[in-house]
CSV table of C-alpha atoms in Angstrom, one decimal:
chain,number,residue,atom,x,y,z
A,1,MET,CA,0.0,0.0,0.0
A,2,LYS,CA,2.8,2.3,0.9
A,3,ASP,CA,4.6,1.5,-2.4
A,4,ASP,CA,1.5,2.4,-4.3
A,5,THR,CA,1.3,5.8,-2.6
A,6,GLN,CA,4.9,6.6,-3.4
A,7,GLU,CA,4.5,5.6,-7.0
A,8,THR,CA,1.4,7.8,-7.3
A,9,GLY,CA,3.3,10.8,-5.8
A,10,ARG,CA,6.2,10.3,-8.3
A,11,ARG,CA,3.7,10.3,-11.2
A,12,SER,CA,2.1,13.4,-9.8
A,13,ARG,CA,5.4,15.2,-9.7
A,14,TYR,CA,6.3,14.1,-13.2
A,15,PHE,CA,3.0,15.5,-14.4
A,16,GLN,CA,3.6,18.8,-12.7
A,17,TYR,CA,7.1,18.9,-14.2
A,18,ALA,CA,5.6,18.3,-17.7
A,19,VAL,CA,2.9,21.0,-17.1
A,20,PHE,CA,5.5,23.6,-16.0
A,21,ALA,CA,7.8,22.7,-18.9
A,22,LEU,CA,4.9,23.1,-21.4
A,23,ALA,CA,3.9,26.4,-19.8
A,24,ALA,CA,7.5,27.7,-20.0
A,25,LEU,CA,7.8,26.7,-23.7
A,26,LEU,CA,4.5,28.4,-24.4
A,27,VAL,CA,5.6,31.7,-22.7
A,28,VAL,CA,8.9,31.6,-24.6
A,29,SER,CA,7.2,31.0,-27.9
A,30,LEU,CA,4.6,33.7,-27.4
A,31,GLY,CA,7.3,36.2,-26.4
A,32,ALA,CA,9.3,35.4,-29.5
A,33,VAL,CA,6.3,36.1,-31.6
A,34,LEU,CA,5.0,39.2,-29.8
A,35,ILE,CA,8.3,41.0,-29.3
A,36,PRO,CA,9.1,42.8,-32.6
A,37,ARG,CA,12.5,42.3,-34.1
A,38,GLU,CA,14.8,45.2,-34.7
A,39,PRO,CA,13.9,46.7,-38.1
A,40,SER,CA,16.4,46.3,-40.8
A,41,PRO,CA,18.3,49.5,-41.9
A,42,PRO,CA,16.8,51.0,-45.0
A,43,ALA,CA,18.6,50.0,-48.2
A,44,ALA,CA,20.8,52.6,-49.8
A,45,PRO,CA,19.2,54.4,-52.6
A,46,PRO,CA,20.5,53.6,-56.1
A,47,PHE,CA,23.6,55.5,-57.3
A,48,SER,CA,21.6,57.6,-59.7
A,49,GLU,CA,19.2,58.8,-57.0
A,50,GLN,CA,22.1,59.6,-54.7
A,51,ALA,CA,23.8,61.6,-57.5
A,52,ARG,CA,20.6,63.6,-58.2
A,53,ALA,CA,20.1,64.3,-54.5
A,54,SER,CA,23.7,65.4,-54.1
A,55,ALA,CA,23.4,67.7,-57.1
A,56,PHE,CA,20.1,69.2,-55.6
A,57,ALA,CA,21.8,69.7,-52.3
A,58,ASP,CA,24.8,71.4,-53.9
A,59,SER,CA,22.6,73.7,-56.1
A,60,LEU,CA,20.7,74.9,-53.0
A,61,SER,CA,23.9,75.6,-51.0
A,62,LEU,CA,25.5,77.4,-53.8
A,63,ARG,CA,22.3,79.3,-54.5
A,64,VAL,CA,22.3,80.6,-50.8
A,65,ALA,CA,25.9,81.7,-51.2
A,66,GLY,CA,25.1,83.5,-54.4
A,67,LEU,CA,22.1,85.2,-52.8
A,68,ASP,CA,24.3,86.4,-49.9
A,69,LEU,CA,27.0,87.7,-52.2
A,70,ALA,CA,24.5,89.3,-54.6
A,71,GLY,CA,22.9,91.1,-51.6
A,72,ALA,CA,26.2,92.4,-50.2
A,73,ALA,CA,27.3,93.5,-53.7
A,74,ASP,CA,24.1,95.4,-54.7
A,75,ALA,CA,25.4,98.8,-53.7
A,76,THR,CA,29.2,98.3,-54.1
A,77,ALA,CA,30.0,95.9,-57.0
A,78,PRO,CA,30.5,97.1,-60.5
A,79,ALA,CA,27.7,96.3,-62.8
A,80,PRO,CA,29.3,93.3,-64.7
A,81,GLN,CA,30.0,91.6,-61.4
A,82,ALA,CA,26.6,92.2,-60.0
A,83,ALA,CA,25.1,90.9,-63.3
A,84,ALA,CA,27.2,87.8,-63.2
A,85,LEU,CA,26.0,87.0,-59.6
A,86,ALA,CA,22.4,87.6,-60.6
A,87,ARG,CA,22.8,85.1,-63.5
A,88,ILE,CA,24.3,82.5,-61.2
A,89,VAL,CA,21.4,82.8,-58.8
A,90,THR,CA,18.9,82.4,-61.5
A,91,LEU,CA,20.8,79.4,-63.0
A,92,LEU,CA,21.0,77.7,-59.6
A,93,THR,CA,17.4,78.3,-58.9
A,94,LEU,CA,16.2,76.8,-62.1
A,95,GLN,CA,18.6,73.9,-61.6
A,96,ALA,CA,17.4,73.2,-58.1
A,97,GLN,CA,13.8,73.3,-59.4
A,98,ALA,CA,14.7,70.9,-62.2
A,99,LEU,CA,16.5,68.5,-59.8
A,100,MET,CA,14.0,68.6,-57.0
A,101,LEU,CA,11.5,65.8,-56.2
A,102,PRO,CA,8.6,65.9,-53.7
A,103,ALA,CA,10.6,63.7,-51.3
A,104,ASP,CA,13.3,66.3,-51.1
A,105,VAL,CA,11.0,68.7,-49.4
A,106,ALA,CA,9.8,66.0,-47.0
A,107,GLY,CA,13.3,64.8,-46.3
A,108,GLY,CA,13.2,61.5,-48.3
A,109,PRO,CA,15.8,58.8,-47.9
A,110,ALA,CA,18.1,59.9,-50.7
A,111,THR,CA,18.2,63.5,-49.3
A,112,ALA,CA,18.7,62.2,-45.8
A,113,GLY,CA,21.5,60.0,-47.0
A,114,THR,CA,23.1,63.0,-48.7
A,115,VAL,CA,22.8,65.0,-45.5
A,116,ARG,CA,24.3,62.2,-43.4
A,117,SER,CA,27.2,61.7,-45.8
A,118,SER,CA,27.9,65.4,-45.8
A,119,ALA,CA,27.8,65.5,-42.0
A,120,SER,CA,30.2,62.6,-41.7
A,121,ALA,CA,32.6,64.2,-44.2
A,122,PRO,CA,35.0,67.0,-43.3
A,123,ALA,CA,33.1,70.3,-42.9
A,124,SER,CA,33.3,72.5,-46.0
A,125,VAL,CA,33.2,76.3,-45.5
A,126,PRO,CA,30.4,77.9,-47.5
A,127,PRO,CA,31.7,80.2,-50.2
A,128,SER,CA,32.1,83.7,-48.8
A,129,THR,CA,33.8,85.5,-51.7
A,130,THR,CA,33.2,85.6,-55.4
A,131,ALA,CA,36.5,83.7,-55.9
A,132,ASP,CA,35.2,81.0,-53.5
A,133,LEU,CA,31.8,80.8,-55.3
A,134,ALA,CA,33.5,80.5,-58.7
A,135,ALA,CA,35.8,77.7,-57.4
A,136,ALA,CA,32.7,75.9,-55.7
A,137,LEU,CA,30.8,76.1,-58.9
A,138,LEU,CA,33.7,74.7,-60.9
A,139,ALA,CA,34.1,71.8,-58.5
A,140,SER,CA,30.3,71.1,-58.3
A,141,GLY,CA,30.1,71.1,-62.2
A,142,ALA,CA,33.0,68.7,-62.4
A,143,GLN,CA,31.4,66.4,-59.9
A,144,ARG,CA,28.1,66.4,-61.8
A,145,LEU,CA,29.8,65.4,-65.0
A,146,ARG,CA,31.7,62.6,-63.2
A,147,ASP,CA,28.4,61.3,-61.8
A,148,ALA,CA,26.9,61.5,-65.3
A,149,GLU,CA,29.4,59.0,-66.5
A,150,THR,CA,27.7,56.2,-64.6
A,151,ALA,CA,24.2,57.3,-63.7
A,152,ASP,CA,21.1,56.0,-65.4
A,153,GLY,CA,20.1,57.6,-68.7
A,154,GLY,CA,17.6,60.3,-67.8
A,155,ILE,CA,19.5,61.3,-64.6
A,156,ALA,CA,22.7,61.3,-66.6
A,157,ARG,CA,21.4,63.8,-69.0
A,158,LEU,CA,20.2,66.0,-66.2
A,159,LEU,CA,23.5,65.9,-64.4
A,160,ALA,CA,25.5,66.4,-67.5
A,161,GLY,CA,23.5,69.6,-68.4
A,162,ALA,CA,23.7,70.9,-64.8
A,163,GLY,CA,27.4,70.3,-64.7
A,164,THR,CA,28.1,71.9,-68.0
A,165,ALA,CA,26.2,75.0,-67.1
A,166,GLN,CA,27.9,75.3,-63.7
A,167,LEU,CA,31.3,75.1,-65.4
A,168,LEU,CA,30.3,77.9,-67.8
A,169,ALA,CA,28.9,79.9,-64.9
A,170,ALA,CA,32.1,79.6,-62.9
A,171,GLU,CA,34.1,80.8,-65.9
A,172,ASP,CA,31.7,83.7,-66.5
A,173,LEU,CA,31.9,84.8,-62.8
A,174,ALA,CA,35.7,84.5,-62.8
A,175,SER,CA,36.0,86.6,-66.1
A,176,ALA,CA,33.7,89.3,-64.7
A,177,ASN,CA,35.8,89.6,-61.5
A,178,GLY,CA,39.2,89.1,-63.0
A,179,ILE,CA,39.7,85.8,-61.1
A,180,ALA,CA,42.0,83.0,-62.4
A,181,LEU,CA,40.4,79.7,-61.6
A,182,ALA,CA,42.6,76.9,-60.5
A,183,PRO,CA,42.5,73.9,-62.9
A,184,LEU,CA,40.8,70.9,-61.5
A,185,PRO,CA,42.7,67.7,-61.1
A,186,GLY,CA,42.6,65.8,-64.4
A,187,ALA,CA,40.7,68.6,-66.2
A,188,GLY,CA,43.0,68.4,-69.1
A,189,SER,CA,41.7,65.1,-70.2
A,190,SER,CA,38.2,64.9,-68.8
A,191,PHE,CA,36.9,68.4,-69.4
A,192,PRO,CA,38.2,69.9,-72.7
A,193,SER,CA,37.5,73.5,-73.1
A,194,SER,CA,36.7,73.9,-76.7
A,195,THR,CA,38.3,71.0,-78.6
A,196,ALA,CA,36.3,68.5,-80.4
A,197,PRO,CA,36.1,65.2,-78.4
A,198,THR,CA,37.7,62.1,-79.6
A,199,ALA,CA,35.4,59.2,-80.6
A,200,PRO,CA,35.9,56.0,-78.7
A,201,VAL,CA,37.7,53.1,-80.4
A,202,THR,CA,35.1,50.5,-81.5
A,203,ALA,CA,35.2,47.1,-83.0
A,204,PRO,CA,35.1,46.9,-86.9
A,205,ALA,CA,31.6,47.6,-88.2
A,206,ALA,CA,31.3,44.3,-89.9
A,207,THR,CA,31.9,42.4,-86.7
A,208,ARG,CA,29.5,44.6,-84.7
A,209,CYS,CA,26.8,44.3,-87.3
A,210,ALA,CA,27.1,40.5,-87.5
A,211,SER,CA,26.9,40.1,-83.8
A,212,LYS,CA,23.9,42.4,-83.6
A,213,ALA,CA,22.2,40.5,-86.4
A,214,ALA,CA,22.7,37.2,-84.5
A,215,ALA,CA,21.3,38.6,-81.2
A,216,ALA,CA,17.6,39.1,-80.9
A,217,GLY,CA,16.7,42.4,-79.5
A,218,ALA,CA,19.8,44.5,-79.3
A,219,GLY,CA,18.5,46.7,-76.3
A,220,THR,CA,18.7,50.4,-77.0
A,221,GLY,CA,21.0,50.1,-79.9
A,222,ALA,CA,18.3,51.2,-82.4
A,223,ASP,CA,17.5,54.3,-80.3
A,224,LEU,CA,21.1,55.3,-80.0
A,225,GLY,CA,21.7,54.7,-83.7
A,226,SER,CA,18.8,57.1,-84.5
A,227,ALA,CA,20.2,59.7,-82.2
A,228,LEU,CA,23.6,59.4,-83.8
A,229,ALA,CA,22.0,59.7,-87.3
A,230,SER,CA,20.3,62.9,-86.1
A,231,THR,CA,23.6,64.2,-84.7
A,232,VAL,CA,25.3,63.5,-88.1
A,233,GLU,CA,22.6,65.5,-89.9
A,234,GLY,CA,22.9,68.4,-87.4
A,235,GLU,CA,26.7,68.5,-87.9
A,236,LEU,CA,26.4,68.5,-91.7
A,237,GLU,CA,24.0,71.5,-91.5
A,238,LEU,CA,26.5,73.3,-89.2
A,239,ILE,CA,29.4,72.6,-91.4
A,240,TYR,CA,27.5,74.2,-94.3
A,241,ALA,CA,26.4,77.1,-92.2
A,242,TYR,CA,30.0,77.8,-91.0
A,243,GLN,CA,31.3,77.6,-94.5
A,244,ALA,CA,28.7,80.2,-95.6
A,245,ALA,CA,29.3,82.4,-92.7
A,246,LEU,CA,33.1,82.7,-93.0
A,247,THR,CA,32.8,85.1,-95.9
A,248,ARG,CA,30.2,87.3,-94.0
A,249,LEU,CA,31.7,87.5,-90.5
A,250,ASN,CA,34.1,90.2,-89.4
A,251,PRO,CA,37.7,89.3,-89.1
A,252,GLY,CA,37.6,89.0,-85.4
A,253,SER,CA,34.8,86.4,-85.5
A,254,ALA,CA,36.1,84.6,-88.6
A,255,VAL,CA,39.1,83.2,-86.8
A,256,PRO,CA,37.3,81.4,-84.1
A,257,ALA,CA,34.5,80.4,-86.7
A,258,SER,CA,37.2,78.7,-88.7
A,259,GLY,CA,38.3,76.7,-85.6
A,260,PHE,CA,34.7,75.8,-84.9
A,261,LEU,CA,34.3,74.6,-88.5
A,262,THR,CA,37.3,72.3,-87.9
A,263,GLN,CA,35.6,70.9,-84.8
A,264,HIS,CA,32.3,70.2,-86.6
A,265,SER,CA,34.1,68.4,-89.3
A,266,ALA,CA,35.8,66.2,-86.7
A,267,LEU,CA,32.5,65.7,-84.8
A,268,ARG,CA,30.7,64.7,-88.1
A,269,GLY,CA,33.4,62.1,-88.8
A,270,GLN,CA,33.2,60.7,-85.3
A,271,ALA,CA,29.5,60.5,-85.2
A,272,GLU,CA,29.5,58.8,-88.6
A,273,ALA,CA,32.0,56.2,-87.4
A,274,LEU,CA,29.9,55.5,-84.3
A,275,SER,CA,26.7,55.2,-86.5
A,276,ARG,CA,28.5,52.6,-88.6
A,277,SER,CA,29.6,50.7,-85.5
A,278,ARG,CA,25.9,50.7,-84.5
A,279,CYS,CA,24.9,49.3,-87.9
A,280,THR,CA,22.9,52.5,-88.5
A,281,GLU,CA,22.7,54.0,-92.0
A,282,VAL,CA,24.6,57.2,-92.1
A,283,PRO,CA,22.7,60.2,-93.5
A,284,ILE,CA,23.5,61.2,-97.1
A,285,ARG,CA,25.4,64.4,-97.4
A,286,ARG,CA,23.3,67.1,-99.1
A,287,PRO,CA,24.7,69.5,-101.5
A,288,GLY,CA,23.5,72.4,-99.4
A,289,TYR,CA,21.0,73.8,-96.9
A,290,ALA,CA,18.5,76.7,-97.0
A,291,LEU,CA,19.8,79.8,-95.3
A,292,SER,CA,17.3,82.2,-93.8
A,293,GLN,CA,17.2,85.9,-94.2
A,294,ALA,CA,18.1,86.1,-90.5
A,295,PHE,CA,21.3,84.2,-91.1
A,296,LEU,CA,22.3,86.4,-93.9
A,297,ALA,CA,21.6,89.6,-91.8
A,298,ASP,CA,23.4,88.4,-88.7
A,299,PRO,CA,25.4,85.2,-89.2
A,300,ALA,CA,27.0,85.3,-85.8
A,301,ALA,CA,23.6,85.2,-84.0
A,302,ALA,CA,22.3,82.5,-86.5
A,303,LEU,CA,25.3,80.3,-85.7
A,304,GLY,CA,24.5,80.6,-82.0
A,305,THR,CA,21.0,79.5,-82.7
A,306,LEU,CA,22.1,76.6,-84.7
A,307,GLU,CA,24.6,75.5,-82.1
A,308,ALA,CA,22.0,75.7,-79.4
A,309,GLY,CA,19.9,73.4,-81.5
A,310,THR,CA,22.4,70.6,-81.3
A,311,LEU,CA,22.3,70.6,-77.5
A,312,PRO,CA,19.3,68.3,-77.2
A,313,LEU,CA,20.8,65.9,-79.7
A,314,PHE,CA,23.9,65.5,-77.5
A,315,GLY,CA,21.6,65.2,-74.4
A,316,ASP,CA,19.9,62.3,-76.2
A,317,LEU,CA,23.3,60.7,-76.8
A,318,VAL,CA,24.2,61.1,-73.1
A,319,ALA,CA,21.0,59.4,-72.0
A,320,LEU,CA,21.1,56.6,-74.5
A,321,SER,CA,24.8,55.7,-74.4
A,322,GLU,CA,27.2,54.2,-71.9
A,323,GLY,CA,30.9,53.6,-71.4
A,324,PRO,CA,33.2,55.2,-74.0
A,325,GLU,CA,30.3,56.4,-76.1
A,326,ARG,CA,28.8,58.3,-73.2
A,327,ALA,CA,32.2,59.9,-72.4
A,328,TRP,CA,32.3,61.1,-76.0
A,329,ALA,CA,28.8,62.5,-75.8
A,330,LEU,CA,29.5,64.3,-72.5
A,331,SER,CA,32.5,66.0,-74.1
A,332,ALA,CA,30.6,66.9,-77.2
A,333,LEU,CA,27.8,68.4,-75.1
A,334,GLN,CA,30.3,70.7,-73.3
A,335,SER,CA,32.0,71.9,-76.4
A,336,ALA,CA,28.6,72.6,-78.1
A,337,ALA,CA,27.5,74.6,-75.0
A,338,ARG,CA,30.8,76.6,-75.1
A,339,ARG,CA,30.3,77.4,-78.9
A,340,THR,CA,26.7,78.4,-78.2
A,341,ALA,CA,27.7,80.8,-75.4
A,342,TYR,CA,30.5,82.2,-77.6
A,343,TRP,CA,28.1,83.4,-80.2
A,344,GLY,CA,25.9,85.0,-77.5
A,345,ALA,CA,23.1,82.4,-77.5
A,346,SER,CA,21.9,80.9,-74.3
A,347,PRO,CA,22.6,77.2,-73.8
A,348,GLY,CA,19.9,77.2,-71.1
A,349,PRO,CA,20.2,76.3,-67.4
A,350,VAL,CA,20.5,72.6,-68.1
A,351,PRO,CA,22.1,72.3,-71.7
A,352,GLY,CA,20.9,69.2,-73.4
A,353,VAL,CA,17.5,69.2,-71.6
A,354,LEU,CA,14.5,71.2,-73.0
A,355,LEU,CA,13.0,72.7,-69.8
A,356,ASP,CA,9.6,74.4,-69.6
A,357,GLU,CA,10.4,76.8,-66.8
A,358,ALA,CA,6.7,77.5,-66.3
A,359,VAL,CA,6.0,74.0,-65.1
A,360,LEU,CA,9.0,73.6,-62.9
A,361,PRO,CA,8.1,73.1,-59.2
A,362,HIS,CA,8.5,76.1,-57.0
A,363,LEU,CA,11.2,76.0,-54.3
A,364,PRO,CA,9.6,76.1,-50.8
A,365,ASP,CA,9.9,79.4,-48.9
A,366,ALA,CA,12.3,77.8,-46.5
A,367,ALA,CA,14.1,75.4,-48.9
A,368,PRO,CA,16.2,72.9,-47.1
A,369,THR,CA,19.9,73.8,-47.5
A,370,PRO,CA,21.9,70.7,-46.5
A,371,ALA,CA,25.6,71.2,-46.5
A,372,PRO,CA,27.3,70.9,-49.9
A,373,SER,CA,28.4,67.4,-50.5
A,374,SER,CA,32.2,67.2,-50.2
A,375,THR,CA,32.3,63.7,-51.5
A,376,SER,CA,30.7,62.2,-54.6
A,377,ALA,CA,27.8,59.8,-54.6
A,378,ARG,CA,29.4,56.4,-54.7
A,379,PRO,CA,28.1,53.5,-56.8
A,380,THR,CA,26.5,50.9,-54.6
A,381,GLY,CA,26.4,48.1,-57.2
A,382,ASN,CA,23.1,49.4,-58.6
A,383,SER,CA,24.0,52.1,-61.1
């Protein structure tokens, strides 16, 4: 009888142990389900978005510096210097509007990432003199062009135009104030002043065309080929226009016009070679083009208008190309913008992009002004 009682007690204890173990397991399981895990850090924005946000931040910072300098110079600066500062403020305002997205006003992830990277980088002193502003514009323009080399098509076009305009604005401000701009590292090869760009070396046309014919669906090759054909046609028209203008320009303008004619001849040959490498039919050279009365009356102004008309073509090439072909298109865009400005025409706030200023978003009254990014946007593997 006593043994039965002991056996019953042991079974009761085992049962209690099992109940307690089950209860503990249930509590642990519920806790694991109910306690939220630490949220994963947000993924880094794509490189193109980082580059756009960085360009937007720099345009705002430079705009603030330009406004401060323009306000201080209103009563004391000579008219050319004040006018140059006013042009820069207008340029940076339009560029900021073109680069802005709704998320920038609300502090989206790309903008926040740009601010964080700027804060972690060595602090940069805002430009406080016209010389500082010219140098900052030059550095920002060069950075935009470097980012345009690897950004996605549409963003690359926007960055290329913004960078080109900032380089021209820096030179304009330096010229108005008698400032000598320090050359940027590598500027001799990456950012030619007015020389025609060198076309990239490509495979023989027969090999390229054979490989394209064998591959079904060659991506954007057809679009790039069409853009190259349009560029060739534009260069042929400009060559004819310069040849006709040389006998009508004054001697002071005829010398640079002759140099520009040489550049266009080189550009035409390079664009034709690239077209053939893309298996695109090269436009037939016409015997001549119709010249308007405006051209005959003022050939210099007409050349500026014709040069400005090629900027969207080079913008298309930047957006559609990649690698060496994009580097060629970026260089061609810069040289075309310089020729446009030389003849007194406006290349626009973003050369290569047709902007309708009336539909650009307005900058908020208290536009966020993150510190200018002292480091470039870095590719994250998603470029």
